[in-house]
Coordinates of C-alpha atoms and ligand atoms in Angstrom, one line a residue:
X1410 CA -4.2 38.5 -4.8
X1411 CA -4.2 34.7 -4.4
X1412 CA -1.7 32.7 -6.3
X1413 CA -2.9 30.7 -9.3
X1414 CA -0.3 28.0 -8.5
X1415 CA -1.4 24.9 -6.5
X1416 CA 0.8 24.1 -3.6
X1417 CA 1.9 20.5 -3.2
X1418 CA 2.2 19.5 0.5
X1419 CA 3.8 16.3 1.8
X1420 CA 2.6 16.1 5.4
X1421 CA 4.9 13.4 6.7
X1422 CA 5.1 11.4 9.9
X1423 CA 8.5 12.9 10.6
X1424 CA 8.9 15.9 8.3
X1425 CA 6.6 18.1 6.2
X1426 CA 7.7 19.7 2.9
X1427 CA 6.0 21.7 0.1
X1428 CA 6.7 22.6 -3.5
X1429 CA 5.1 24.6 -6.3
X1430 CA 5.7 25.8 -9.8
X1431 CA 6.3 29.5 -10.1
X1432 CA 4.9 31.8 -12.8
X1433 CA 7.9 31.1 -15.1
X1434 CA 7.1 27.3 -14.8
X1435 CA 10.1 26.6 -12.6
X1436 CA 9.8 24.1 -9.7
X1437 CA 10.3 25.7 -6.3
X1438 CA 11.0 24.0 -3.0
X1439 CA 9.7 25.9 0.0
X1440 CA 12.7 26.8 2.2
X1441 CA 12.1 26.2 5.9
X1442 CA 15.5 27.4 7.2
X1443 CA 18.6 28.6 5.4
X1444 CA 19.8 25.0 5.1
X1445 CA 16.7 23.0 5.0
X1446 CA 13.5 22.3 2.9
X1447 CA 11.9 20.1 5.5
X1448 CA 9.8 21.2 8.5
X1449 CA 9.9 18.6 11.4
X1450 CA 6.2 17.5 11.9
X1451 CA 6.5 18.4 15.6
X1452 CA 4.3 20.8 17.6
X1453 CA 5.3 22.0 21.0
X1454 CA 2.4 23.5 23.1
X1455 CA 4.2 25.9 25.4
X1456 CA 1.1 27.3 26.9
X1457 CA -2.6 26.4 26.7
X1458 CA -3.1 27.4 23.1
X1459 CA 0.4 28.7 22.1
X1460 CA 2.2 26.4 19.7
X1461 CA 5.7 26.3 18.1
X1462 CA 6.3 24.1 15.1
X1463 CA 9.3 22.5 13.4
X1464 CA 13.0 22.6 14.4
X1465 CA 12.5 24.6 17.6
X1466 CA 9.7 22.2 18.7
X1467 CA 11.8 19.1 18.0
X1468 CA 14.3 19.9 20.7
X1469 CA 11.4 19.9 23.2
X1470 CA 10.8 16.2 22.7
X1471 CA 13.4 15.7 25.3
X1472 CA 12.9 18.9 27.4
X1473 CA 9.1 19.0 27.6
X1474 CA 7.9 15.6 26.3
X1475 CA 4.4 15.9 27.7
X1476 CA 3.6 18.9 25.6
X1477 CA 5.5 18.0 22.5
X1478 CA 3.5 16.2 19.9
X1479 CA 5.3 14.2 17.2
X1480 CA 4.3 11.3 15.0
X1481 CA 0.7 12.7 15.1
X1482 CA 0.1 11.4 11.6
X1483 CA 0.3 7.8 12.8
X1484 CA -2.8 8.4 15.0
X1485 CA -4.7 10.8 12.8
X1486 CA -8.2 9.5 11.8
X1487 CA -7.9 6.4 14.0
X1488 CA -10.3 5.4 16.6
X1489 CA -8.9 5.6 20.1
X1490 CA -10.2 2.0 20.8
X1491 CA -8.5 0.6 17.7
X1492 CA -5.9 -2.0 17.9
X1493 CA -3.3 0.3 16.3
X1494 CA -3.7 3.0 18.9
X1495 CA -3.6 0.4 21.8
X1496 CA -0.4 -1.0 20.3
X1497 CA 1.5 2.3 19.8
X1498 CA 0.2 4.8 22.3
X1499 CA 2.6 3.9 25.1
X1500 CA 5.6 4.8 23.0
X1501 CA 4.7 8.4 23.3
X1502 CA 5.2 10.6 26.4
X1503 CA 2.3 12.9 25.4
X1504 CA -1.1 12.0 26.5
X1505 CA -3.3 10.3 23.9
X1506 CA -6.9 10.2 24.9
X1507 CA -10.2 9.5 23.2
X1508 CA -11.8 12.6 21.7
X1509 CA -15.5 13.3 22.1
X1510 CA -15.9 11.6 18.7
X1511 CA -14.1 8.4 19.8
X1512 CA -11.0 9.2 17.6
X1513 CA -7.5 9.5 19.1
X1514 CA -6.9 13.0 20.5
X1515 CA -4.3 14.7 22.7
X1516 CA -4.6 16.0 26.2
X1517 CA -2.5 19.1 26.9
X1518 CA -2.9 21.7 29.6
X1519 CA -6.2 20.1 30.8
X1520 CA -7.7 20.4 27.3
X1521 CA -8.6 17.6 24.9
X1522 CA -7.6 18.6 21.3
X1523 CA -8.4 16.6 18.2
X1524 CA -5.3 15.6 16.2
X1525 CA -6.6 17.6 13.3
X1526 CA -5.7 20.6 15.4
X1527 CA -2.1 19.5 15.6
X1528 CA -1.9 18.7 11.9
X1529 CA -3.6 22.1 11.1
X1530 CA -0.8 23.9 13.0
X1531 CA 1.8 22.1 10.9
X1532 CA 0.1 22.7 7.6
X1533 CA -0.5 26.4 8.5
X1534 CA 3.2 26.8 9.2
X1535 CA 4.3 25.3 5.9
X1536 CA 1.7 27.4 4.2
X1537 CA 3.0 30.6 5.8
X1538 CA 6.5 29.7 4.6
X1539 CA 5.2 29.0 1.1
X1540 CA 3.2 32.2 0.9
X1541 CA 6.4 34.1 2.0
X1542 CA 8.5 32.3 -0.6
X1543 CA 6.0 32.8 -3.4
X1544 CA 5.3 36.4 -2.4
X1545 CA 1.5 35.8 -2.7
X1546 CA -0.9 33.6 -0.8
X1547 CA -1.8 30.1 -2.0
X1548 CA -5.5 29.2 -2.0
X1549 CA -5.3 25.6 -3.3
X1550 CA -3.3 22.6 -2.5
X1551 CA -2.6 18.9 -3.3
X1552 CA -2.1 16.7 -0.3
X1553 CA -0.3 13.3 0.0
X1554 CA -1.2 10.4 2.2
X1555 CA 0.3 6.9 2.6
X1556 CA -1.1 4.5 0.0
X1557 CA -3.0 2.5 2.6
X1558 CA -4.5 5.5 4.4
X1559 CA -8.2 4.9 5.2
X1560 CA -10.9 7.2 4.0
X1561 CA -11.1 8.6 7.5
X1562 CA -7.4 9.5 7.5
X1563 CA -7.7 11.1 4.2
X1564 CA -10.7 13.1 5.4
X1565 CA -8.8 14.2 8.6
X1566 CA -5.9 15.7 6.6
X1567 CA -8.2 17.3 4.3
X1568 CA -10.0 19.0 7.2
X1569 CA -6.7 20.2 8.7
X1570 CA -5.8 21.8 5.4
X1571 CA -9.2 23.3 4.9
X1572 CA -9.0 24.8 8.3
X1573 CA -5.9 26.7 7.1
X1574 CA -8.1 28.2 4.3
X1575 CA -6.8 25.9 1.6
X1576 CA -9.0 24.3 -1.0
X1577 CA -7.9 20.7 -1.4
X1578 CA -7.8 20.0 -5.1
X1579 CA -6.6 16.4 -4.8
X1580 CA -5.3 13.9 -2.3
X1581 CA -2.8 11.4 -3.7
X1582 CA -1.0 8.4 -2.4
X1583 CA 2.6 9.2 -1.5
X1584 CA 4.2 6.6 -3.7
X1585 CA 2.0 7.7 -6.6
X1586 CA 3.4 11.2 -6.0
X1587 CA 6.9 9.9 -6.1
X1588 CA 6.3 8.1 -9.4
X1589 CA 4.7 11.2 -10.8
X1590 CA 7.9 13.1 -10.1
X1591 CA 9.9 10.3 -11.6
X1592 CA 7.7 10.3 -14.7
X1593 CA 8.1 14.0 -15.0
X1594 CA 11.8 13.7 -14.7
X1595 CA 12.6 11.4 -17.6
X1596 CA 9.3 10.7 -19.3
X1597 CA 10.1 7.0 -19.5
X1598 CA 7.7 4.2 -20.5
X1599 CA 8.5 1.8 -17.7
X1600 CA 7.3 -0.3 -14.8
X1601 CA 8.4 1.3 -11.6
X1602 CA 8.3 0.0 -8.0
X1603 CA 8.2 2.8 -5.5
X1604 CA 9.6 1.6 -2.2
X1605 CA 8.6 4.2 0.5
X1606 CA 9.9 3.6 4.0
X1607 CA 9.3 6.6 6.3
X1608 CA 9.2 7.1 10.0
X1609 CA 5.9 5.3 10.6
X1610 CA 4.9 3.4 7.5
X1611 CA 6.0 1.3 4.6
X1612 CA 4.4 1.5 1.2
X1613 CA 5.3 -0.5 -1.9
X1614 CA 3.6 0.5 -5.1
X1615 CA 4.0 -1.0 -8.5
X1616 CA 3.2 1.4 -11.3
X1617 CA 3.4 1.7 -15.0
X1618 CA 4.5 5.1 -16.4
X1619 CA 3.6 6.0 -19.9
X1620 CA 3.8 9.5 -21.5
X1621 CA 3.9 11.1 -18.0
X1622 CA 0.8 9.3 -17.0
X1623 CA 1.1 7.1 -14.0
X1624 CA -1.1 4.0 -13.5
X1625 CA -1.1 2.1 -10.3
X1626 CA -0.8 -1.7 -10.9
X1627 CA -0.8 -2.9 -7.3
X1628 CA -0.1 -1.4 -3.9
X1629 CA 0.9 -3.0 -0.6
X1630 CA 3.1 -2.4 2.4
X1631 CA 2.8 -2.5 6.1
X1632 CA 1.0 0.2 8.1
X1633 CA 2.8 -1.0 11.2
X1634 CA 6.3 -0.8 9.9
X1635 CA 8.5 2.3 9.7
X1636 CA 11.7 3.9 11.1
X1637 CA 10.3 4.1 14.6
X1638 CA 10.2 0.3 14.7
X1639 CA 13.9 0.2 13.9
X1640 CA 14.6 2.6 16.7
X1641 CA 12.5 0.4 19.1
X1642 CA 14.4 -2.7 18.0
X1643 CA 17.7 -1.0 18.8
X1644 CA 16.4 0.0 22.3
X1645 CA 14.9 -3.5 22.8
X1646 CA 18.3 -4.9 22.0
X1647 CA 20.2 -2.8 24.6
X1648 CA 17.8 -2.3 27.5
X1649 CA 18.3 -5.8 29.0
X1650 CA 22.0 -5.3 29.0
X1651 CA 21.7 -1.9 30.5
X1652 CA 19.4 -3.2 33.3
X1653 CA 21.7 -6.0 34.0
X1654 CA 24.8 -3.8 34.2
X1655 CA 23.3 -1.0 36.1
X1656 CA 20.8 -3.0 38.3
X1657 CA 18.1 -0.3 37.5
X1658 CA 14.8 -1.2 35.9
X1659 CA 13.9 1.3 33.2
X1660 CA 11.4 -0.6 31.1
X1661 CA 7.9 0.9 31.6
X1662 CA 9.3 4.3 32.3
X1663 CA 7.9 6.3 29.4
X1664 CA 10.1 9.3 29.7
X1665 CA 13.3 7.3 30.0
X1666 CA 12.4 5.0 27.1
X1667 CA 11.6 8.1 25.0
X1668 CA 15.1 9.5 25.6
X1669 CA 16.6 6.1 24.6
X1670 CA 14.5 5.9 21.4
X1671 CA 15.7 9.4 20.5
X1672 CA 19.4 8.3 21.1
X1673 CA 18.8 5.1 19.1
X1674 CA 17.5 7.1 16.2
X1675 CA 20.6 9.3 16.1
X1676 CA 22.8 6.2 16.3
X1677 CA 20.8 4.5 13.5
X1678 CA 21.2 7.6 11.3
X1679 CA 24.9 7.8 12.1
X1680 CA 25.4 4.2 11.2
X1681 CA 24.2 4.9 7.6
X1682 CA 27.5 6.6 7.0
X1683 CA 29.8 5.1 9.7
X1684 CA 30.7 1.6 10.9
X1685 CA 30.3 2.4 14.6
X1686 CA 28.3 4.9 16.7
X1687 CA 28.2 5.8 20.3
X1688 CA 24.8 5.9 22.0
X1689 CA 25.2 8.1 25.0
X1690 CA 22.5 9.5 27.2
X1691 CA 23.8 11.4 30.2
X1692 CA 21.9 11.0 33.5
X1693 CA 19.3 8.6 32.0
X1694 CA 18.2 7.4 35.4
X1695 CA 19.2 7.4 39.0
X1696 CA 20.5 4.8 41.4
X1697 CA 20.8 5.5 45.1
X1698 CA 20.7 9.2 44.6
X1699 CA 23.4 9.2 41.8
X1700 CA 22.8 9.7 38.1
X1701 CA 23.4 6.7 35.8
X1702 CA 24.5 7.3 32.2
X1703 CA 23.6 5.2 29.3
X1704 CA 26.7 4.5 27.3
X1705 CA 26.9 1.9 24.6
X1706 CA 28.7 1.6 21.3
X1707 CA 26.9 0.1 18.4
X1708 CA 28.4 -1.2 15.2
X1709 CA 26.7 -1.3 11.9
X1710 CA 26.8 -5.1 11.9
X1711 CA 25.1 -5.2 15.4
X1712 CA 22.5 -2.8 14.1
X1713 CA 21.8 -5.0 11.1
X1714 CA 21.3 -8.0 13.3
X1715 CA 18.9 -6.1 15.5
X1716 CA 16.7 -5.1 12.6
X1717 CA 17.1 -8.2 10.4
X1718 CA 13.6 -9.4 11.1
X1719 CA 12.1 -5.9 10.1
X1720 CA 14.0 -5.9 6.8
X1721 CA 12.7 -9.4 6.1
X1722 CA 9.2 -8.1 6.7
X1723 CA 9.8 -5.4 4.1
X1724 CA 10.9 -8.1 1.6
X1725 CA 7.8 -10.2 2.3
X1726 CA 5.6 -7.2 1.5
X1727 CA 7.4 -6.4 -1.7
X1728 CA 7.1 -10.1 -2.8
X1729 CA 3.4 -9.9 -2.1
X1730 CA 2.9 -6.8 -4.2
X1731 CA 4.8 -8.3 -7.2
X1732 CA 2.8 -11.5 -6.8
X1733 CA -0.5 -9.7 -7.0
X1734 CA 0.6 -8.1 -10.3
X1735 CA 2.0 -11.4 -11.4
X1736 CA 5.5 -10.0 -11.9
X1737 CA 9.1 -10.9 -11.0
X1738 CA 11.8 -8.5 -9.8
X1739 CA 13.5 -8.8 -13.3
X1740 CA 10.4 -7.3 -14.9
X1741 CA 10.6 -4.1 -12.8
X1742 CA 12.5 -1.5 -14.8
X1743 CA 13.3 0.7 -11.8
X1744 CA 13.2 0.7 -8.1
X1745 CA 12.5 4.2 -6.7
X1746 CA 13.6 4.6 -3.1
X1747 CA 11.7 7.2 -1.0
X1748 CA 11.6 8.0 2.7
X1749 CA 14.4 8.7 5.1
X1750 CA 14.8 5.0 6.1
X1751 CA 15.9 4.0 2.6
X1752 CA 19.2 5.6 3.4
X1753 CA 20.1 2.7 5.6
X1754 CA 22.6 0.6 3.7
X1755 CA 21.1 -2.8 4.9
X1756 CA 17.8 -1.8 3.4
X1757 CA 19.4 -0.9 0.1
X1758 CA 21.4 -4.1 0.0
X1759 CA 18.4 -6.3 0.6
X1760 CA 16.8 -4.9 -2.5
X1761 CA 19.9 -4.6 -4.6
X1762 CA 18.6 -7.3 -7.0
X1763 CA 16.2 -4.7 -8.4
X1764 CA 17.4 -2.4 -11.2
X1765 CA 18.1 1.2 -10.2
X1766 CA 19.2 3.7 -12.8
X1767 CA 18.1 7.0 -11.3
X1768 CA 20.5 8.5 -8.8
X1769 CA 19.4 9.8 -5.4
X1770 CA 20.1 13.3 -6.6
X1771 CA 17.2 12.8 -9.1
X1772 CA 14.6 11.2 -6.9
X1773 CA 15.3 12.8 -3.6
X1774 CA 14.3 10.6 -0.7
X1775 CA 13.0 13.4 1.4
X1776 CA 11.5 15.6 -1.2
X1777 CA 10.4 13.3 -4.0
X1778 CA 6.9 13.0 -2.6
X1779 CA 6.5 16.7 -2.1
X1780 CA 7.8 17.4 -5.6
X1781 CA 5.3 14.9 -7.0
X1782 CA 2.5 16.7 -5.2
X1783 CA 3.7 19.9 -6.8
X1784 CA 3.8 18.3 -10.2
X1785 CA 0.2 17.1 -9.8
X1786 CA -0.7 20.7 -8.6
X1787 CA 0.8 22.1 -11.8
X1788 CA -1.0 19.5 -14.0
X1789 CA -4.3 20.3 -12.3
X1790 CA -3.8 24.0 -12.8
X1791 CA -3.3 23.3 -16.5
X1792 CA -6.3 21.0 -16.6
X1793 CA -4.3 17.8 -17.1
X1794 CA -4.7 14.9 -14.7
X1795 CA -2.2 12.3 -15.7
X1796 CA -2.9 10.1 -12.7
X1797 CA -4.8 6.9 -12.0
X1798 CA -4.9 6.0 -8.3
X1799 CA -6.5 2.9 -6.8
X1800 CA -8.8 2.0 -3.9
X1801 CA -6.4 1.3 -1.0
X1802 CA -8.6 -1.1 0.9
X1803 CA -11.7 -3.1 0.0
X1804 CA -15.1 -1.5 0.6
X1805 CA -17.7 -3.9 1.9
X1806 CA -21.4 -3.7 2.9
X1807 CA -22.9 -5.4 5.9
X1808 CA -26.6 -6.3 5.5
X1809 CA -29.0 -6.8 8.4
X1810 CA -28.3 -10.2 9.9
X1811 CA -24.5 -9.7 9.5
X1812 CA -24.0 -11.0 6.0
X1813 CA -21.0 -9.1 4.5
X1814 CA -20.3 -8.6 0.8
X1815 CA -17.3 -6.9 -0.8
X1816 CA -18.5 -4.2 -3.1
X1817 CA -15.3 -2.5 -4.3
X1818 CA -12.2 -4.7 -4.3
X1819 CA -8.8 -3.2 -3.3
X1820 CA -6.6 -1.9 -6.2
X1821 CA -9.7 -0.9 -8.3
X1822 CA -8.7 2.3 -10.2
X1823 CA -10.6 5.4 -9.0
X1824 CA -13.0 6.9 -9.9
X1825 CA -15.1 3.7 -9.9
X1826 CA -18.7 2.6 -9.6
X1827 CA -19.8 -0.8 -8.3
X1828 CA -23.2 -2.2 -7.6
X1829 CA -24.6 -4.6 -5.1
X1830 CA -27.9 -6.5 -5.8
X1831 CA -30.2 -6.1 -2.8
X1832 CA -32.6 -9.1 -3.3
X1833 CA -31.5 -10.5 0.0
X1834 CA -32.6 -7.3 1.8
X1835 CA -35.5 -8.1 4.3
X1836 CA -38.9 -6.4 4.0
X1837 CA -39.3 -4.3 7.1
X1838 CA -41.6 -1.6 8.2
X1839 CA -38.7 0.5 9.4
X1840 CA -35.6 1.9 7.6
X1841 CA -33.3 -1.0 6.7
X1842 CA -29.7 -0.3 7.7
X1843 CA -26.7 -1.2 5.6
X1844 CA -23.3 -0.5 7.1
X1845 CA -20.4 0.4 4.8
X1846 CA -16.9 -0.2 5.9
X1847 CA -13.4 -0.5 4.7
X1848 CA -10.9 -3.0 6.0
X1849 CA -7.4 -4.3 5.5
X1850 CA -8.5 -7.7 6.5
X1851 CA -11.8 -9.4 7.1
X1852 CA -11.4 -9.4 10.9
X1853 CA -13.8 -7.2 12.8
X1854 CA -10.9 -5.5 14.7
X1855 CA -9.5 -3.9 11.6
X1856 CA -12.8 -2.7 10.2
X1857 CA -13.3 1.0 9.8
X1858 CA -17.0 1.8 9.6
X1859 CA -17.5 4.5 7.0
X1860 CA -21.1 5.0 7.7
X1861 CA -24.5 3.5 7.6
X1862 CA -27.2 4.1 5.0
X1863 CA -30.9 3.4 5.5
X1864 CA -33.1 1.9 2.8
X1865 CA -36.6 3.4 3.1
X1866 CA -39.1 0.6 3.7
X1867 CA -41.4 2.0 0.9
X1868 CA -38.6 1.9 -1.6
X1869 CA -37.8 -1.7 -0.6
X1870 CA -41.5 -2.8 -0.8
X1871 CA -41.7 -1.3 -4.4
X1872 CA -38.8 -3.5 -5.7
X1873 CA -39.9 -7.1 -6.2
X1874 CA -36.5 -7.7 -7.8
X1875 CA -34.7 -6.1 -4.8
X1876 CA -33.1 -3.2 -6.7
X1877 CA -29.5 -2.4 -6.3
X1878 CA -27.1 -0.3 -4.2
X1879 CA -24.5 1.7 -6.2
X1880 CA -21.3 2.8 -4.5
X1881 CA -19.2 5.4 -6.3
X1882 CA -15.7 6.3 -5.2
X1883 CA -14.5 9.6 -6.6
X1884 CA -11.0 10.8 -7.6
X1885 CA -10.7 12.3 -4.1
X1886 CA -11.8 9.0 -2.4
X1887 CA -15.2 10.4 -1.4
X1888 CA -17.9 7.8 -1.4
X1889 CA -21.4 8.3 -2.7
X1890 CA -24.3 5.9 -2.4
X1891 CA -27.3 5.6 -4.7
X1892 CA -30.3 3.2 -4.7
X1893 CA -31.2 2.0 -8.1
X1894 CA -34.8 0.7 -8.4
X1895 CA -35.8 -2.2 -10.6
X1896 CA -37.0 0.3 -13.3
X1897 CA -33.6 2.1 -13.2
X1898 CA -34.8 5.1 -11.1
X1899 CA -32.0 6.5 -9.0
X1900 CA -32.3 7.8 -5.4
X1901 CA -29.2 9.2 -3.7
X1902 CA -28.9 8.0 0.0
X1903 CA -26.9 9.6 2.7
X1904 CA -24.1 7.8 4.5
X1905 CA -24.5 8.6 8.1
X1906 CA -21.4 8.4 10.2
X1907 CA -22.1 6.7 13.5
X1908 CA -19.3 8.7 15.1
X1909 CA -18.3 11.6 12.9
X1910 CA -14.8 13.2 13.1
X1911 CA -15.0 16.3 15.2
X1912 CA -15.7 19.3 13.0
X1913 CA -12.8 21.6 13.1
Ligands
LIG1340 P1 10.4 10.2 6.6 O1 9.1 9.9 7.2 O2 10.5 9.9 5.1 O3 10.9 11.6 6.9 O4 11.5 9.2 7.2 C1 11.9 9.4 8.5 C2 12.6 8.1 9.0 O5 13.9 7.9 8.3 C3 13.0 8.2 10.5 O6 12.7 6.9 11.1 C4 14.4 8.5 10.5 O7 15.1 8.0 11.6 C5 14.9 7.8 9.2 N1 16.1 8.3 8.7 C6 16.4 9.6 8.3 N2 17.6 9.7 7.8 C7 18.2 8.4 7.9 C8 19.5 7.9 7.6 N3 20.5 8.7 7.1 N4 19.7 6.6 7.9 C9 18.7 5.8 8.4 N5 17.5 6.3 8.7 C10 17.2 7.6 8.5

């Protein structure tokens, strides 16, 4: 019999974790190994369609980098020809290619696989572990996504979970999940700033917590800033010196750079608890037939210098979020740190002017988001919502002729309904297209087309006043469009995706 509990899954760039409440109402973390509650989000394809997930796959990043997929979340639901993919794809030794739908996909053993396949393999694994831990299968889940995840990205994780046979009850923003956990912990009435710095992204979310209900006041962050950028900064800082000393050029060699990035990450993690770390990669490259080792020692002070600019970028994002809510750091009751990168002492010091009363034991940097998802799962199972999320990016409409109008502003609480007057719509004899898109900025590069709807010419001709277009965004970030006639009559219209995500 399927479990009545709802599994909370935090599918992370680096690690995936899951939690649930058992029949006695106790919170359970899904064990991955004897010692760990996190499953590395890494998939190693060791034959055409055979995959291994987690800790065992992680070691293959070095041994079989072409077939070992990590950081898939960064590219999920992104078009291959997007600026983001162009900027980041060369960091990875596996083959990123355009899928038949135009979205980033991987190429392994001569086959193109959508990234939802990779994510599906990870979710299936954590689900198997959860089913085993609970002693009965889960049929429903809550998923978490970065606060600025686009609708496409949300849809892509949803499909990956559905492919595992799970019904997705809700998709919530990671920082909201962390705050929900925090609210559940102490039931405070406070204003909380959740600072979530993971492997690939940074989210800053300002929330008010009242009676265990979380309301998002403002969200921000940087989709291009995460732990991986810190690793790159370390490598950047050392490669020139290595090339000078060894006389070997290694820049541009993907495999070599990947090994260095791996070593840089280990050194970075070690420097969170030590003052000095050794970065050693035996046989990194070759010179005149002999192996050349990479061997540098790095101090915490040197590391902090290398990543100084990145930390300042974090600070600028935080300022921006506070400014939007018209608040000062003193007005924030608590800074909640989530994500593996918040263990770095320099990151903590930079934000030491914020109040922090919870200890890290309480809001666990690796599991806070997964626990929040579990808390929402329990609340949904009991019929309580206790959550008010906001639209991550503005939703706009482009009318024939190119005029663009913002319909739903960013940070509008969901669910929400907004209307756009259509008096400027031309009278044509053919269906009149309106493109709907979401974007972080107004530049065309960043736009993500969500779909196009067509206004029937007869409908347009019958509205001397122009009528209106209504866009409704649901709790789960699904978008519905309806035409409203001058007399108030409603006609739902289909949003047609110009390039749909491959059905999985
Ligand atoms: P997450 O996506 O939350 O799992 O965060 C993963 C990121 O945190 C990766 O970039 C890790 O290198 C980084 N990380 C994990 N542990 C530490 C640590 N102790 N010190 C600094 N960075 C860490």
